[in-house]
Short mmCIF file of N, CA, C and O in Angstrom, two decimals:
data_model
loop_
_atom_site.label_atom_id
_atom_site.label_comp_id
_atom_site.label_asym_id
_atom_site.label_seq_id
_atom_site.Cartn_x
_atom_site.Cartn_y
_atom_site.Cartn_z
N UNK A 10 -26.90 22.68 -20.20
CA UNK A 10 -26.16 22.81 -18.97
C UNK A 10 -27.10 22.72 -17.76
O UNK A 10 -26.79 22.02 -16.81
N UNK A 11 -28.22 23.39 -17.82
CA UNK A 11 -29.18 23.34 -16.72
C UNK A 11 -29.75 21.93 -16.61
O UNK A 11 -29.90 21.41 -15.49
N UNK A 12 -30.04 21.31 -17.76
CA UNK A 12 -30.54 19.94 -17.73
C UNK A 12 -29.53 19.03 -17.05
O UNK A 12 -29.90 18.16 -16.25
N UNK A 13 -28.26 19.22 -17.34
CA UNK A 13 -27.22 18.39 -16.73
C UNK A 13 -27.17 18.58 -15.22
O UNK A 13 -27.01 17.62 -14.48
N UNK A 14 -27.29 19.80 -14.76
CA UNK A 14 -27.28 20.06 -13.32
C UNK A 14 -28.45 19.35 -12.64
O UNK A 14 -28.29 18.77 -11.57
N UNK A 15 -29.61 19.40 -13.28
CA UNK A 15 -30.79 18.72 -12.74
C UNK A 15 -30.58 17.21 -12.74
O UNK A 15 -30.90 16.53 -11.76
N UNK A 16 -30.03 16.69 -13.84
CA UNK A 16 -29.77 15.25 -13.92
C UNK A 16 -28.78 14.80 -12.84
O UNK A 16 -28.98 13.76 -12.21
N UNK A 17 -27.74 15.59 -12.62
CA UNK A 17 -26.76 15.25 -11.59
C UNK A 17 -27.41 15.25 -10.22
O UNK A 17 -27.21 14.35 -9.41
N UNK A 18 -28.22 16.26 -9.97
CA UNK A 18 -28.92 16.35 -8.68
C UNK A 18 -29.82 15.14 -8.48
O UNK A 18 -29.82 14.52 -7.41
N UNK A 19 -30.59 14.80 -9.50
CA UNK A 19 -31.48 13.63 -9.42
C UNK A 19 -30.68 12.35 -9.25
O UNK A 19 -31.05 11.47 -8.48
N UNK A 20 -29.57 12.24 -9.97
CA UNK A 20 -28.71 11.07 -9.87
C UNK A 20 -28.16 10.93 -8.46
O UNK A 20 -28.14 9.84 -7.88
N UNK A 21 -27.69 12.03 -7.89
CA UNK A 21 -27.16 12.00 -6.53
C UNK A 21 -28.21 11.62 -5.50
O UNK A 21 -27.87 11.12 -4.44
N UNK A 22 -29.48 11.83 -5.85
CA UNK A 22 -30.58 11.44 -4.96
C UNK A 22 -31.04 10.00 -5.23
O UNK A 22 -32.02 9.55 -4.66
N UNK A 23 -30.34 9.30 -6.14
CA UNK A 23 -30.62 7.89 -6.36
C UNK A 23 -31.47 7.56 -7.57
O UNK A 23 -31.91 6.42 -7.71
N UNK A 24 -31.69 8.50 -8.47
CA UNK A 24 -32.52 8.26 -9.63
C UNK A 24 -31.78 7.48 -10.72
O UNK A 24 -30.82 7.98 -11.31
N UNK A 25 -32.22 6.26 -10.96
CA UNK A 25 -31.62 5.48 -12.05
C UNK A 25 -32.03 6.03 -13.41
O UNK A 25 -31.30 5.88 -14.39
N UNK A 26 -33.19 6.68 -13.47
CA UNK A 26 -33.62 7.32 -14.72
C UNK A 26 -32.67 8.45 -15.11
O UNK A 26 -32.38 8.65 -16.30
N UNK A 27 -32.19 9.18 -14.13
CA UNK A 27 -31.25 10.27 -14.41
C UNK A 27 -29.94 9.71 -14.95
O UNK A 27 -29.38 10.23 -15.92
N UNK A 28 -29.46 8.63 -14.35
CA UNK A 28 -28.23 7.99 -14.84
C UNK A 28 -28.43 7.48 -16.26
O UNK A 28 -27.57 7.67 -17.12
N UNK A 29 -29.55 6.87 -16.53
CA UNK A 29 -29.84 6.37 -17.88
C UNK A 29 -29.87 7.51 -18.88
O UNK A 29 -29.31 7.42 -19.97
N UNK A 30 -30.47 8.63 -18.50
CA UNK A 30 -30.55 9.80 -19.40
C UNK A 30 -29.16 10.37 -19.68
O UNK A 30 -28.84 10.72 -20.81
N UNK A 31 -28.32 10.43 -18.65
CA UNK A 31 -26.95 10.92 -18.84
C UNK A 31 -26.22 10.00 -19.81
O UNK A 31 -25.55 10.46 -20.73
N UNK A 32 -26.36 8.70 -19.60
CA UNK A 32 -25.70 7.72 -20.48
C UNK A 32 -26.18 7.88 -21.92
O UNK A 32 -25.38 7.94 -22.85
N UNK A 33 -27.49 7.95 -22.12
CA UNK A 33 -28.04 8.08 -23.46
C UNK A 33 -27.62 9.39 -24.12
O UNK A 33 -27.37 9.43 -25.32
N UNK A 34 -27.54 10.43 -23.34
CA UNK A 34 -27.20 11.76 -23.88
C UNK A 34 -25.76 11.83 -24.36
O UNK A 34 -25.48 12.45 -25.39
N UNK A 35 -24.82 11.20 -23.65
CA UNK A 35 -23.41 11.37 -23.95
C UNK A 35 -22.70 10.14 -24.51
O UNK A 35 -21.55 10.23 -24.92
N UNK A 36 -23.37 9.00 -24.55
CA UNK A 36 -22.75 7.74 -25.00
C UNK A 36 -22.08 7.87 -26.36
O UNK A 36 -20.89 7.54 -26.51
N UNK A 37 -22.79 8.31 -27.36
CA UNK A 37 -22.24 8.37 -28.73
C UNK A 37 -21.04 9.31 -28.82
O UNK A 37 -20.03 8.98 -29.45
N UNK A 38 -21.16 10.45 -28.18
CA UNK A 38 -20.04 11.41 -28.18
C UNK A 38 -18.81 10.80 -27.53
O UNK A 38 -17.70 10.88 -28.07
N UNK A 39 -19.00 10.18 -26.38
CA UNK A 39 -17.87 9.60 -25.66
C UNK A 39 -17.27 8.42 -26.41
O UNK A 39 -16.05 8.21 -26.38
N UNK A 40 -18.10 7.66 -27.11
CA UNK A 40 -17.58 6.56 -27.93
C UNK A 40 -16.70 7.09 -29.06
O UNK A 40 -15.66 6.51 -29.36
N UNK A 41 -17.10 8.20 -29.67
CA UNK A 41 -16.28 8.80 -30.73
C UNK A 41 -14.94 9.28 -30.17
O UNK A 41 -13.89 9.08 -30.80
N UNK A 42 -14.97 9.89 -29.00
CA UNK A 42 -13.73 10.35 -28.38
C UNK A 42 -12.80 9.18 -28.11
O UNK A 42 -11.62 9.20 -28.48
N UNK A 43 -13.35 8.14 -27.48
CA UNK A 43 -12.53 6.97 -27.13
C UNK A 43 -12.02 6.25 -28.38
O UNK A 43 -10.86 5.85 -28.44
N UNK A 44 -12.87 6.10 -29.38
CA UNK A 44 -12.47 5.42 -30.61
C UNK A 44 -11.38 6.21 -31.33
O UNK A 44 -10.46 5.62 -31.92
N UNK A 45 -11.47 7.52 -31.30
CA UNK A 45 -10.45 8.35 -31.92
C UNK A 45 -9.09 8.19 -31.26
O UNK A 45 -8.06 8.20 -31.92
N UNK A 46 -9.09 8.01 -29.96
CA UNK A 46 -7.84 7.83 -29.24
C UNK A 46 -7.30 6.41 -29.34
O UNK A 46 -6.11 6.20 -29.51
N UNK A 47 -8.18 5.44 -29.24
CA UNK A 47 -7.76 4.04 -29.16
C UNK A 47 -7.68 3.34 -30.51
O UNK A 47 -7.04 2.29 -30.62
N UNK A 48 -8.34 3.89 -31.51
CA UNK A 48 -8.37 3.29 -32.84
C UNK A 48 -8.91 1.85 -32.81
O UNK A 48 -8.49 1.00 -33.60
N UNK A 49 -9.82 1.57 -31.87
CA UNK A 49 -10.40 0.24 -31.72
C UNK A 49 -11.79 0.41 -31.10
O UNK A 49 -11.91 0.87 -29.96
N UNK A 50 -12.81 0.04 -31.85
CA UNK A 50 -14.18 0.25 -31.40
C UNK A 50 -14.50 -0.56 -30.15
O UNK A 50 -15.15 -0.06 -29.23
N UNK A 51 -14.02 -1.79 -30.08
CA UNK A 51 -14.30 -2.63 -28.91
C UNK A 51 -13.65 -2.06 -27.65
O UNK A 51 -14.28 -2.02 -26.58
N UNK A 52 -12.41 -1.61 -27.78
CA UNK A 52 -11.75 -0.99 -26.62
C UNK A 52 -12.43 0.31 -26.24
O UNK A 52 -12.53 0.65 -25.05
N UNK A 53 -12.92 1.03 -27.23
CA UNK A 53 -13.63 2.29 -26.96
C UNK A 53 -14.91 2.02 -26.18
O UNK A 53 -15.22 2.72 -25.21
N UNK A 54 -15.66 0.99 -26.59
CA UNK A 54 -16.89 0.63 -25.87
C UNK A 54 -16.58 0.22 -24.44
O UNK A 54 -17.28 0.63 -23.51
N UNK A 55 -15.54 -0.57 -24.26
CA UNK A 55 -15.14 -0.99 -22.91
C UNK A 55 -14.76 0.22 -22.06
O UNK A 55 -15.12 0.29 -20.87
N UNK A 56 -14.07 1.14 -22.66
CA UNK A 56 -13.63 2.34 -21.94
C UNK A 56 -14.82 3.16 -21.48
O UNK A 56 -14.89 3.57 -20.31
N UNK A 57 -15.76 3.40 -22.37
CA UNK A 57 -16.95 4.19 -22.02
C UNK A 57 -17.77 3.46 -20.95
O UNK A 57 -18.23 4.09 -19.99
N UNK A 58 -17.91 2.16 -21.09
CA UNK A 58 -18.67 1.42 -20.08
C UNK A 58 -17.96 1.45 -18.73
O UNK A 58 -18.62 1.57 -17.68
N UNK A 59 -16.64 1.34 -18.73
CA UNK A 59 -15.88 1.44 -17.48
C UNK A 59 -16.11 2.79 -16.80
O UNK A 59 -16.31 2.86 -15.59
N UNK A 60 -16.08 3.85 -17.60
CA UNK A 60 -16.28 5.20 -17.05
C UNK A 60 -17.68 5.32 -16.46
O UNK A 60 -17.84 5.84 -15.35
N UNK A 61 -18.69 4.83 -17.16
CA UNK A 61 -20.04 4.95 -16.65
C UNK A 61 -20.28 4.06 -15.44
O UNK A 61 -21.04 4.43 -14.53
N UNK A 62 -19.63 2.92 -15.39
CA UNK A 62 -19.74 2.07 -14.21
C UNK A 62 -19.19 2.78 -12.99
O UNK A 62 -19.81 2.84 -11.93
N UNK A 63 -18.02 3.35 -13.14
CA UNK A 63 -17.41 4.09 -12.04
C UNK A 63 -18.25 5.32 -11.68
O UNK A 63 -18.40 5.66 -10.51
N UNK A 64 -18.77 5.99 -12.70
CA UNK A 64 -19.63 7.15 -12.48
C UNK A 64 -20.87 6.74 -11.68
O UNK A 64 -21.25 7.39 -10.72
N UNK A 65 -21.48 5.62 -12.06
CA UNK A 65 -22.68 5.13 -11.38
C UNK A 65 -22.40 4.78 -9.92
O UNK A 65 -23.24 4.98 -9.05
N UNK A 66 -21.20 4.27 -9.66
CA UNK A 66 -20.84 3.88 -8.30
C UNK A 66 -20.48 5.06 -7.41
O UNK A 66 -20.41 4.92 -6.20
N UNK A 67 -20.28 6.22 -8.02
CA UNK A 67 -19.86 7.39 -7.24
C UNK A 67 -20.97 8.41 -7.08
O UNK A 67 -20.70 9.58 -6.83
N UNK A 68 -22.20 7.98 -7.19
CA UNK A 68 -23.34 8.89 -7.16
C UNK A 68 -23.40 9.82 -5.98
O UNK A 68 -23.69 11.00 -6.12
N UNK A 69 -23.11 9.33 -4.78
CA UNK A 69 -23.23 10.17 -3.60
C UNK A 69 -21.99 11.04 -3.34
O UNK A 69 -22.04 11.96 -2.53
N UNK A 70 -20.90 10.77 -4.03
CA UNK A 70 -19.68 11.54 -3.80
C UNK A 70 -19.24 12.39 -4.99
O UNK A 70 -18.30 13.17 -4.86
N UNK A 71 -19.90 12.24 -6.11
CA UNK A 71 -19.46 12.92 -7.34
C UNK A 71 -19.62 14.44 -7.21
O UNK A 71 -20.60 14.93 -6.68
N UNK A 72 -18.60 15.14 -7.69
CA UNK A 72 -18.62 16.60 -7.66
C UNK A 72 -18.21 17.11 -9.03
O UNK A 72 -17.03 17.16 -9.35
N UNK A 73 -19.19 17.48 -9.83
CA UNK A 73 -18.93 18.04 -11.16
C UNK A 73 -19.04 19.54 -11.02
O UNK A 73 -20.11 20.08 -10.79
N UNK A 74 -17.91 20.22 -11.18
CA UNK A 74 -17.89 21.68 -10.97
C UNK A 74 -18.19 22.45 -12.24
O UNK A 74 -18.68 23.55 -12.20
N UNK A 75 -17.90 21.86 -13.39
CA UNK A 75 -18.14 22.53 -14.66
C UNK A 75 -19.16 21.77 -15.46
O UNK A 75 -20.17 21.30 -14.95
N UNK A 76 -18.86 21.59 -16.70
CA UNK A 76 -19.74 20.90 -17.63
C UNK A 76 -19.67 19.37 -17.41
O UNK A 76 -18.58 18.80 -17.30
N UNK A 77 -20.81 18.74 -17.36
CA UNK A 77 -20.87 17.28 -17.23
C UNK A 77 -20.24 16.62 -18.45
O UNK A 77 -19.50 15.64 -18.32
N UNK A 78 -20.47 17.17 -19.61
CA UNK A 78 -19.89 16.63 -20.84
C UNK A 78 -18.36 16.65 -20.77
O UNK A 78 -17.70 15.67 -21.09
N UNK A 79 -17.81 17.75 -20.32
CA UNK A 79 -16.35 17.88 -20.19
C UNK A 79 -15.81 16.93 -19.12
O UNK A 79 -14.75 16.33 -19.29
N UNK A 80 -16.54 16.81 -18.04
CA UNK A 80 -16.14 15.91 -16.96
C UNK A 80 -16.06 14.47 -17.48
O UNK A 80 -15.06 13.78 -17.27
N UNK A 81 -17.10 14.03 -18.17
CA UNK A 81 -17.13 12.66 -18.70
C UNK A 81 -16.07 12.46 -19.78
O UNK A 81 -15.43 11.42 -19.84
N UNK A 82 -15.88 13.47 -20.63
CA UNK A 82 -14.85 13.39 -21.67
C UNK A 82 -13.47 13.23 -21.03
O UNK A 82 -12.67 12.39 -21.46
N UNK A 83 -13.18 13.99 -20.00
CA UNK A 83 -11.90 13.88 -19.30
C UNK A 83 -11.73 12.48 -18.70
O UNK A 83 -10.64 11.90 -18.79
N UNK A 84 -12.78 11.95 -18.13
CA UNK A 84 -12.72 10.59 -17.57
C UNK A 84 -12.41 9.57 -18.67
O UNK A 84 -11.59 8.66 -18.48
N UNK A 85 -13.06 9.70 -19.82
CA UNK A 85 -12.85 8.77 -20.94
C UNK A 85 -11.43 8.91 -21.47
O UNK A 85 -10.76 7.91 -21.74
N UNK A 86 -10.96 10.13 -21.64
CA UNK A 86 -9.61 10.35 -22.15
C UNK A 86 -8.58 9.74 -21.19
O UNK A 86 -7.66 9.03 -21.62
N UNK A 87 -8.73 9.99 -19.91
CA UNK A 87 -7.79 9.43 -18.94
C UNK A 87 -7.83 7.91 -18.94
O UNK A 87 -6.78 7.25 -18.90
N UNK A 88 -9.02 7.33 -19.01
CA UNK A 88 -9.16 5.87 -19.04
C UNK A 88 -8.54 5.30 -20.31
O UNK A 88 -7.88 4.27 -20.29
N UNK A 89 -8.74 5.98 -21.43
CA UNK A 89 -8.18 5.54 -22.71
C UNK A 89 -6.65 5.57 -22.65
O UNK A 89 -5.98 4.62 -23.08
N UNK A 90 -6.08 6.64 -22.08
CA UNK A 90 -4.62 6.73 -21.95
C UNK A 90 -4.10 5.61 -21.06
O UNK A 90 -3.05 5.03 -21.34
N UNK A 91 -4.82 5.30 -20.01
CA UNK A 91 -4.40 4.20 -19.13
C UNK A 91 -4.42 2.86 -19.87
O UNK A 91 -3.55 2.02 -19.65
N UNK A 92 -5.40 2.67 -20.76
CA UNK A 92 -5.47 1.43 -21.53
C UNK A 92 -4.34 1.34 -22.56
O UNK A 92 -3.90 0.25 -22.91
N UNK A 93 -3.86 2.49 -23.03
CA UNK A 93 -2.79 2.50 -24.02
C UNK A 93 -1.42 2.23 -23.41
O UNK A 93 -0.49 1.91 -24.12
N UNK A 94 -1.31 2.34 -22.10
CA UNK A 94 -0.01 2.13 -21.44
C UNK A 94 0.40 0.69 -21.49
O UNK A 94 -0.28 -0.23 -21.51
#
């Protein structure tokens, strides 16, 4: 949790290394979540990449109040539900 807060802070200050670390840390978990919902590995990969692209673009405005893992999971779940519509 503390590592995540530091990574978010560094990311908000423009660190691409922090973004890369966040991606590497949560990629596999988020892929499993998306694949479980979508039942399609390719769509799951697209979903996770979409979430991280949007996350990367929101560096200066992002506000994670709780767990970064939960925040990203919620983003993936919402994106997956949107793809299923």
